[in-house]
């Protein structure tokens, strides 16, 4: 169900120009993406993110998925899943609008306290460092 919802939102947004995305589109994308993560549909989510047709959508809306992915990385102990979550995080860091991504990361760090903050920062270091080549930093 979550995958179908995400595909429906993607299909609707593919025909829109970037400036025509509405706040509702962002919310629906985030909700459907979160449900895909929660329900374990990581492979399908990876396909959506890697699809060239969705480049503009992911650039503008993908940052909304960074928080849910980071939370899964922190609390999921299955190594196979962690590899997929790291791949997902790496792709989002590379493909998303840098400004929106940074604001999303700041929100992510503001939420927890103490030990969780350092865990989140350490978790994000590798994807952010490898993402530099895509941002000409």
Tab-separated table of N, CA and C in Angstrom:
chain	number	residue	atom	x	y	z
A	1	UNK	N	0.824	-1.200	0.000
A	1	UNK	CA	0.000	0.000	0.000
A	1	UNK	C	0.864	1.258	0.000
A	2	UNK	N	1.898	1.304	0.847
A	2	UNK	CA	2.756	2.483	0.931
A	2	UNK	C	3.487	2.730	-0.379
A	3	UNK	N	3.941	1.656	-1.016
A	3	UNK	CA	4.661	1.788	-2.286
A	3	UNK	C	3.735	2.356	-3.354
A	4	UNK	N	2.499	1.882	-3.388
A	4	UNK	CA	1.530	2.385	-4.361
A	4	UNK	C	1.241	3.865	-4.122
A	5	UNK	N	1.123	4.256	-2.860
A	5	UNK	CA	0.904	5.671	-2.530
A	5	UNK	C	2.067	6.518	-3.021
A	6	UNK	N	3.287	6.053	-2.756
A	6	UNK	CA	4.469	6.799	-3.178
A	6	UNK	C	4.519	6.904	-4.700
A	7	UNK	N	4.261	5.812	-5.388
A	7	UNK	CA	4.278	5.834	-6.850
A	7	UNK	C	3.207	6.763	-7.407
A	8	UNK	N	2.059	6.815	-6.763
A	8	UNK	CA	0.984	7.713	-7.185
A	8	UNK	C	1.402	9.177	-7.043
A	9	UNK	N	2.026	9.502	-5.930
A	9	UNK	CA	2.492	10.872	-5.697
A	9	UNK	C	3.584	11.229	-6.699
A	10	UNK	N	4.506	10.302	-6.913
A	10	UNK	CA	5.596	10.524	-7.862
A	10	UNK	C	5.035	10.770	-9.258
A	11	UNK	N	4.099	9.934	-9.673
A	11	UNK	CA	3.505	10.068	-11.009
A	11	UNK	C	2.836	11.436	-11.171
A	12	UNK	N	2.142	11.873	-10.123
A	12	UNK	CA	1.466	13.172	-10.180
A	12	UNK	C	2.474	14.313	-10.257
A	13	UNK	N	3.565	14.201	-9.498
A	13	UNK	CA	4.564	15.271	-9.448
A	13	UNK	C	5.461	15.295	-10.680
A	14	UNK	N	5.598	14.166	-11.373
A	14	UNK	CA	6.443	14.122	-12.567
A	14	UNK	C	5.936	15.061	-13.656
A	15	UNK	N	4.652	15.304	-13.702
A	15	UNK	CA	4.098	16.166	-14.749
A	15	UNK	C	4.098	17.639	-14.351
A	16	UNK	N	4.477	17.925	-13.111
A	16	UNK	CA	4.510	19.307	-12.632
A	16	UNK	C	5.890	19.922	-12.828
A	17	UNK	N	5.910	21.222	-12.995
A	17	UNK	CA	7.170	21.960	-12.974
A	17	UNK	C	7.589	22.116	-11.518
A	18	UNK	N	8.872	22.287	-11.314
A	18	UNK	CA	9.424	22.396	-9.960
A	18	UNK	C	8.711	23.463	-9.129
A	19	UNK	N	8.448	24.605	-9.718
A	19	UNK	CA	7.814	25.701	-8.984
A	19	UNK	C	6.333	25.443	-8.697
A	20	UNK	N	5.768	24.412	-9.330
A	20	UNK	CA	4.353	24.094	-9.122
A	20	UNK	C	4.110	23.074	-8.013
A	21	UNK	N	5.187	22.573	-7.388
A	21	UNK	CA	5.005	21.666	-6.258
A	21	UNK	C	4.310	22.421	-5.136
A	22	UNK	N	3.314	21.771	-4.538
A	22	UNK	CA	2.568	22.395	-3.441
A	22	UNK	C	3.014	21.795	-2.112
A	23	UNK	N	2.701	22.505	-1.048
A	23	UNK	CA	3.028	22.018	0.295
A	23	UNK	C	2.406	20.641	0.530
A	24	UNK	N	1.224	20.442	-0.006
A	24	UNK	CA	0.545	19.149	0.118
A	24	UNK	C	1.374	18.033	-0.523
A	25	UNK	N	2.007	18.327	-1.668
A	25	UNK	CA	2.841	17.331	-2.343
A	25	UNK	C	4.007	16.909	-1.454
A	26	UNK	N	4.629	17.888	-0.806
A	26	UNK	CA	5.746	17.598	0.093
A	26	UNK	C	5.290	16.702	1.245
A	27	UNK	N	4.151	17.039	1.819
A	27	UNK	CA	3.622	16.266	2.942
A	27	UNK	C	3.257	14.843	2.549
A	28	UNK	N	2.603	14.695	1.399
A	28	UNK	CA	2.219	13.360	0.934
A	28	UNK	C	3.445	12.519	0.591
A	29	UNK	N	4.445	13.157	-0.030
A	29	UNK	CA	5.688	12.447	-0.350
A	29	UNK	C	6.366	11.965	0.924
A	30	UNK	N	6.455	12.858	1.901
A	30	UNK	CA	7.104	12.498	3.161
A	30	UNK	C	6.354	11.361	3.855
A	31	UNK	N	5.052	11.455	3.915
A	31	UNK	CA	4.238	10.434	4.573
A	31	UNK	C	4.368	9.072	3.876
A	32	UNK	N	4.269	9.071	2.554
A	32	UNK	CA	4.382	7.811	1.809
A	32	UNK	C	5.793	7.236	1.915
A	33	UNK	N	6.806	8.101	1.833
A	33	UNK	CA	8.186	7.636	1.981
A	33	UNK	C	8.443	7.062	3.362
A	34	UNK	N	7.927	7.736	4.380
A	34	UNK	CA	8.058	7.259	5.764
A	34	UNK	C	7.397	5.894	5.924
A	35	UNK	N	6.227	5.738	5.332
A	35	UNK	CA	5.521	4.450	5.424
A	35	UNK	C	6.295	3.348	4.710
A	36	UNK	N	6.904	3.679	3.571
A	36	UNK	CA	7.734	2.690	2.867
A	36	UNK	C	8.885	2.240	3.760
A	37	UNK	N	9.508	3.187	4.439
A	37	UNK	CA	10.613	2.866	5.348
A	37	UNK	C	10.101	2.011	6.502
A	38	UNK	N	9.006	2.444	7.121
A	38	UNK	CA	8.447	1.719	8.268
A	38	UNK	C	8.038	0.292	7.910
A	39	UNK	N	7.533	0.115	6.690
A	39	UNK	CA	7.048	-1.196	6.265
A	39	UNK	C	8.135	-2.044	5.600
A	40	UNK	N	9.351	-1.500	5.523
A	40	UNK	CA	10.477	-2.274	4.995
A	40	UNK	C	10.583	-2.335	3.480
A	41	UNK	N	9.972	-1.396	2.784
A	41	UNK	CA	10.024	-1.366	1.316
A	41	UNK	C	11.206	-0.518	0.835
A	42	UNK	N	12.375	-0.813	1.361
A	42	UNK	CA	13.563	-0.011	1.071
A	42	UNK	C	13.992	-0.170	-0.386
A	43	UNK	N	13.942	-1.380	-0.916
A	43	UNK	CA	14.353	-1.602	-2.306
A	43	UNK	C	13.501	-0.781	-3.273
A	44	UNK	N	12.204	-0.739	-3.034
A	44	UNK	CA	11.317	0.036	-3.897
A	44	UNK	C	11.588	1.533	-3.753
A	45	UNK	N	11.871	1.967	-2.538
A	45	UNK	CA	12.188	3.373	-2.306
A	45	UNK	C	13.495	3.741	-3.003
A	46	UNK	N	14.470	2.855	-2.945
A	46	UNK	CA	15.736	3.081	-3.651
A	46	UNK	C	15.508	3.210	-5.155
A	47	UNK	N	14.644	2.373	-5.710
A	47	UNK	CA	14.325	2.447	-7.143
A	47	UNK	C	13.734	3.806	-7.504
A	48	UNK	N	12.820	4.283	-6.682
A	48	UNK	CA	12.190	5.580	-6.927
A	48	UNK	C	13.240	6.688	-6.891
A	49	UNK	N	14.115	6.650	-5.903
A	49	UNK	CA	15.122	7.698	-5.739
A	49	UNK	C	16.151	7.663	-6.864
A	50	UNK	N	16.497	6.481	-7.339
A	50	UNK	CA	17.510	6.355	-8.384
A	50	UNK	C	16.963	6.594	-9.789
A	51	UNK	N	15.661	6.599	-9.950
A	51	UNK	CA	15.050	6.793	-11.260
A	51	UNK	C	15.289	8.227	-11.739
A	52	UNK	N	15.915	8.358	-12.893
A	52	UNK	CA	16.266	9.668	-13.453
A	52	UNK	C	15.031	10.561	-13.636
A	53	UNK	N	13.878	9.968	-13.919
A	53	UNK	CA	12.643	10.737	-14.106
A	53	UNK	C	12.229	11.472	-12.829
A	54	UNK	N	12.712	10.996	-11.684
A	54	UNK	CA	12.314	11.564	-10.394
A	54	UNK	C	13.344	12.534	-9.828
A	55	UNK	N	14.337	12.874	-10.616
A	55	UNK	CA	15.456	13.696	-10.149
A	55	UNK	C	14.995	15.013	-9.503
A	56	UNK	N	14.104	15.723	-10.170
A	56	UNK	CA	13.635	17.020	-9.657
A	56	UNK	C	12.806	16.825	-8.386
A	57	UNK	N	12.013	15.790	-8.350
A	57	UNK	CA	11.189	15.506	-7.170
A	57	UNK	C	12.078	15.205	-5.976
A	58	UNK	N	13.074	14.346	-6.160
A	58	UNK	CA	13.972	13.974	-5.067
A	58	UNK	C	14.801	15.172	-4.635
A	59	UNK	N	15.239	15.972	-5.585
A	59	UNK	CA	16.021	17.168	-5.244
A	59	UNK	C	15.239	18.074	-4.295
A	60	UNK	N	13.960	18.220	-4.552
A	60	UNK	CA	13.134	19.140	-3.770
A	60	UNK	C	12.485	18.526	-2.538
A	61	UNK	N	12.149	17.243	-2.599
A	61	UNK	CA	11.371	16.631	-1.517
A	61	UNK	C	12.117	15.560	-0.732
A	62	UNK	N	13.190	15.045	-1.286
A	62	UNK	CA	13.883	13.915	-0.684
A	62	UNK	C	14.437	14.169	0.703
A	63	UNK	N	14.801	15.417	0.977
A	63	UNK	CA	15.381	15.738	2.289
A	63	UNK	C	14.430	15.383	3.424
A	64	UNK	N	13.137	15.330	3.143
A	64	UNK	CA	12.156	14.962	4.167
A	64	UNK	C	12.337	13.529	4.669
A	65	UNK	N	13.056	12.716	3.913
A	65	UNK	CA	13.241	11.314	4.293
A	65	UNK	C	14.518	11.077	5.092
A	66	UNK	N	15.375	12.085	5.187
A	66	UNK	CA	16.648	11.910	5.899
A	66	UNK	C	16.407	11.551	7.364
A	67	UNK	N	15.504	12.236	8.030
A	67	UNK	CA	15.213	11.961	9.442
A	67	UNK	C	14.768	10.527	9.680
A	68	UNK	N	13.754	10.053	8.940
A	68	UNK	CA	13.329	8.663	9.121
A	68	UNK	C	14.440	7.646	8.831
A	69	UNK	N	15.265	7.923	7.825
A	69	UNK	CA	16.360	7.003	7.503
A	69	UNK	C	17.378	6.973	8.636
A	70	UNK	N	17.728	8.143	9.165
A	70	UNK	CA	18.695	8.208	10.267
A	70	UNK	C	18.156	7.477	11.493
A	71	UNK	N	16.879	7.669	11.794
A	71	UNK	CA	16.296	6.964	12.942
A	71	UNK	C	16.369	5.445	12.753
A	72	UNK	N	16.120	4.978	11.544
A	72	UNK	CA	16.224	3.533	11.282
A	72	UNK	C	17.658	3.050	11.448
A	73	UNK	N	18.608	3.845	11.026
A	73	UNK	CA	20.012	3.461	11.182
A	73	UNK	C	20.406	3.377	12.648
A	74	UNK	N	19.860	4.266	13.456
A	74	UNK	CA	20.206	4.278	14.876
A	74	UNK	C	19.580	3.116	15.640
A	75	UNK	N	18.383	2.697	15.237
A	75	UNK	CA	17.667	1.712	16.044
A	75	UNK	C	17.501	0.351	15.384
A	76	UNK	N	17.959	0.188	14.152
A	76	UNK	CA	17.836	-1.097	13.471
A	76	UNK	C	19.153	-1.850	13.594
A	77	UNK	N	19.110	-3.073	14.067
A	77	UNK	CA	20.325	-3.855	14.283
A	77	UNK	C	20.618	-4.861	13.173
A	78	UNK	N	19.757	-4.962	12.175
A	78	UNK	CA	19.982	-5.905	11.081
A	78	UNK	C	21.010	-5.316	10.111
A	79	UNK	N	22.129	-5.996	9.943
A	79	UNK	CA	23.210	-5.489	9.091
A	79	UNK	C	22.778	-5.315	7.639
A	80	UNK	N	21.995	-6.253	7.109
A	80	UNK	CA	21.539	-6.143	5.719
A	80	UNK	C	20.703	-4.886	5.517
A	81	UNK	N	19.836	-4.608	6.482
A	81	UNK	CA	19.011	-3.403	6.402
A	81	UNK	C	19.873	-2.153	6.510
A	82	UNK	N	20.859	-2.174	7.390
A	82	UNK	CA	21.715	-1.000	7.581
A	82	UNK	C	22.435	-0.621	6.291
A	83	UNK	N	22.880	-1.612	5.541
A	83	UNK	CA	23.554	-1.330	4.269
A	83	UNK	C	22.606	-0.571	3.339
A	84	UNK	N	21.355	-1.004	3.277
A	84	UNK	CA	20.369	-0.336	2.421
A	84	UNK	C	20.054	1.068	2.931
A	85	UNK	N	19.945	1.223	4.247
A	85	UNK	CA	19.670	2.548	4.806
A	85	UNK	C	20.833	3.507	4.540
A	86	UNK	N	22.071	3.000	4.648
A	86	UNK	CA	23.229	3.845	4.345
A	86	UNK	C	23.240	4.242	2.873
A	87	UNK	N	22.886	3.321	1.995
A	87	UNK	CA	22.803	3.639	0.572
A	87	UNK	C	21.734	4.699	0.332
A	88	UNK	N	20.602	4.538	0.975
A	88	UNK	CA	19.510	5.499	0.870
A	88	UNK	C	19.952	6.872	1.363
A	89	UNK	N	20.596	6.916	2.517
A	89	UNK	CA	21.083	8.177	3.074
A	89	UNK	C	22.110	8.815	2.148
A	90	UNK	N	23.023	8.016	1.626
A	90	UNK	CA	24.052	8.519	0.724
A	90	UNK	C	23.426	9.140	-0.525
A	91	UNK	N	22.442	8.471	-1.098
A	91	UNK	CA	21.758	9.000	-2.283
A	91	UNK	C	21.028	10.300	-1.975
A	92	UNK	N	20.349	10.350	-0.849
A	92	UNK	CA	19.621	11.567	-0.483
A	92	UNK	C	20.575	12.741	-0.305
A	93	UNK	N	21.704	12.501	0.340
A	93	UNK	CA	22.690	13.569	0.547
A	93	UNK	C	23.211	14.075	-0.799
A	94	UNK	N	23.399	13.181	-1.738
A	94	UNK	CA	23.939	13.557	-3.046
A	94	UNK	C	22.910	14.240	-3.938
A	95	UNK	N	21.645	13.862	-3.814
A	95	UNK	CA	20.633	14.314	-4.761
A	95	UNK	C	19.775	15.482	-4.285
A	96	UNK	N	19.679	15.682	-2.988
A	96	UNK	CA	18.761	16.696	-2.461
A	96	UNK	C	19.344	18.101	-2.547
A	97	UNK	N	18.453	19.065	-2.537
A	97	UNK	CA	18.833	20.471	-2.487
A	97	UNK	C	19.671	20.695	-1.230
A	98	UNK	N	20.921	21.171	-1.377
A	98	UNK	CA	21.808	21.305	-0.215
A	98	UNK	C	21.238	22.169	0.913
A	99	UNK	N	20.563	23.259	0.564
A	99	UNK	CA	20.006	24.146	1.592
A	99	UNK	C	18.924	23.428	2.402
A	100	UNK	N	18.000	22.772	1.706
A	100	UNK	CA	16.924	22.052	2.394
A	100	UNK	C	17.481	20.889	3.210
A	101	UNK	N	18.482	20.225	2.648
A	101	UNK	CA	19.119	19.108	3.344
A	101	UNK	C	19.744	19.583	4.649
A	102	UNK	N	20.454	20.689	4.596
A	102	UNK	CA	21.098	21.219	5.798
A	102	UNK	C	20.066	21.609	6.852
A	103	UNK	N	18.996	22.261	6.435
A	103	UNK	CA	17.943	22.622	7.389
A	103	UNK	C	17.318	21.370	8.011
A	104	UNK	N	17.109	20.341	7.191
A	104	UNK	CA	16.574	19.080	7.709
A	104	UNK	C	17.518	18.424	8.702
A	105	UNK	N	18.823	18.495	8.418
A	105	UNK	CA	19.815	17.921	9.329
A	105	UNK	C	19.855	18.683	10.646
A	106	UNK	N	19.740	20.002	10.572
A	106	UNK	CA	19.710	20.802	11.804
A	106	UNK	C	18.491	20.452	12.652
A	107	UNK	N	17.345	20.288	12.014
A	107	UNK	CA	16.142	19.878	12.746
A	107	UNK	C	16.346	18.516	13.396
A	108	UNK	N	17.005	17.640	12.687
A	108	UNK	CA	17.264	16.291	13.184
A	108	UNK	C	18.150	16.321	14.422
A	109	UNK	N	19.114	17.216	14.436
A	109	UNK	CA	20.039	17.313	15.567
A	109	UNK	C	19.388	18.025	16.748
A	110	UNK	N	18.452	18.926	16.491
A	110	UNK	CA	17.786	19.655	17.575
A	110	UNK	C	16.878	18.759	18.417
A	111	UNK	N	16.293	17.749	17.797
A	111	UNK	CA	15.319	16.897	18.485
A	111	UNK	C	15.897	16.111	19.656
A	112	UNK	N	16.962	15.334	19.455
A	112	UNK	CA	17.445	14.464	20.538
A	112	UNK	C	18.298	15.216	21.553
A	113	UNK	N	18.822	14.462	22.491
A	113	UNK	CA	19.688	15.075	23.491
A	113	UNK	C	20.907	14.198	23.739
A	114	UNK	N	21.955	14.805	24.265
A	114	UNK	CA	23.144	14.099	24.722
A	114	UNK	C	23.752	13.131	23.744
A	115	UNK	N	23.772	11.870	24.131
A	115	UNK	CA	24.431	10.817	23.368
A	115	UNK	C	23.843	10.674	21.959
A	116	UNK	N	22.545	10.869	21.822
A	116	UNK	CA	21.914	10.722	20.510
A	116	UNK	C	22.440	11.747	19.509
A	117	UNK	N	22.716	12.960	19.953
A	117	UNK	CA	23.231	13.987	19.050
A	117	UNK	C	24.556	13.541	18.456
A	118	UNK	N	25.463	13.064	19.309
A	118	UNK	CA	26.762	12.629	18.798
A	118	UNK	C	26.611	11.418	17.879
A	119	UNK	N	25.695	10.505	18.192
A	119	UNK	CA	25.460	9.346	17.321
A	119	UNK	C	24.970	9.795	15.946
A	120	UNK	N	24.076	10.755	15.921
A	120	UNK	CA	23.536	11.252	14.659
A	120	UNK	C	24.627	11.935	13.848
A	121	UNK	N	25.417	12.779	14.489
A	121	UNK	CA	26.485	13.484	13.775
A	121	UNK	C	27.490	12.489	13.206
A	122	UNK	N	27.899	11.514	13.999
A	122	UNK	CA	28.839	10.504	13.515
A	122	UNK	C	28.246	9.702	12.358
A	123	UNK	N	26.979	9.411	12.439
A	123	UNK	CA	26.293	8.663	11.399
A	123	UNK	C	26.272	9.439	10.079
A	124	UNK	N	26.152	10.757	10.172
A	124	UNK	CA	26.036	11.592	8.980
A	124	UNK	C	27.377	11.980	8.368
A	125	UNK	N	28.460	11.823	9.100
A	125	UNK	CA	29.758	12.285	8.609
A	125	UNK	C	30.146	11.678	7.268
A	126	UNK	N	30.083	10.373	7.136
A	126	UNK	CA	30.519	9.721	5.894
A	126	UNK	C	29.708	10.173	4.678
A	127	UNK	N	28.382	10.106	4.715
A	127	UNK	CA	27.637	10.551	3.535
A	127	UNK	C	27.864	12.030	3.217
A	128	UNK	N	28.004	12.851	4.240
A	128	UNK	CA	28.224	14.272	3.990
A	128	UNK	C	29.597	14.514	3.388
A	129	UNK	N	30.608	13.780	3.827
A	129	UNK	CA	31.948	13.941	3.272
A	129	UNK	C	31.994	13.492	1.821
A	130	UNK	N	31.378	12.364	1.506
A	130	UNK	CA	31.394	11.890	0.122
A	130	UNK	C	30.470	12.728	-0.750
A	131	UNK	N	29.497	13.383	-0.152
A	131	UNK	CA	28.596	14.248	-0.905
A	131	UNK	C	29.248	15.543	-1.350
A	132	UNK	N	30.383	15.910	-0.753
A	132	UNK	CA	31.060	17.152	-1.103
A	132	UNK	C	31.368	17.248	-2.585
A	133	UNK	N	31.755	16.150	-3.210
A	133	UNK	CA	32.123	16.178	-4.616
A	133	UNK	C	30.942	16.573	-5.496
A	134	UNK	N	29.726	16.363	-5.008
A	134	UNK	CA	28.545	16.705	-5.785
A	134	UNK	C	28.127	18.158	-5.585
A	135	UNK	N	28.654	18.788	-4.553
A	135	UNK	CA	28.291	20.165	-4.264
A	135	UNK	C	29.414	21.126	-4.612
A	136	UNK	N	30.498	20.637	-5.220
A	136	UNK	CA	31.661	21.462	-5.564
A	136	UNK	C	32.203	22.211	-4.371
A	137	UNK	N	32.322	21.530	-3.243
A	137	UNK	CA	32.854	22.152	-2.029
A	137	UNK	C	34.329	21.865	-1.933
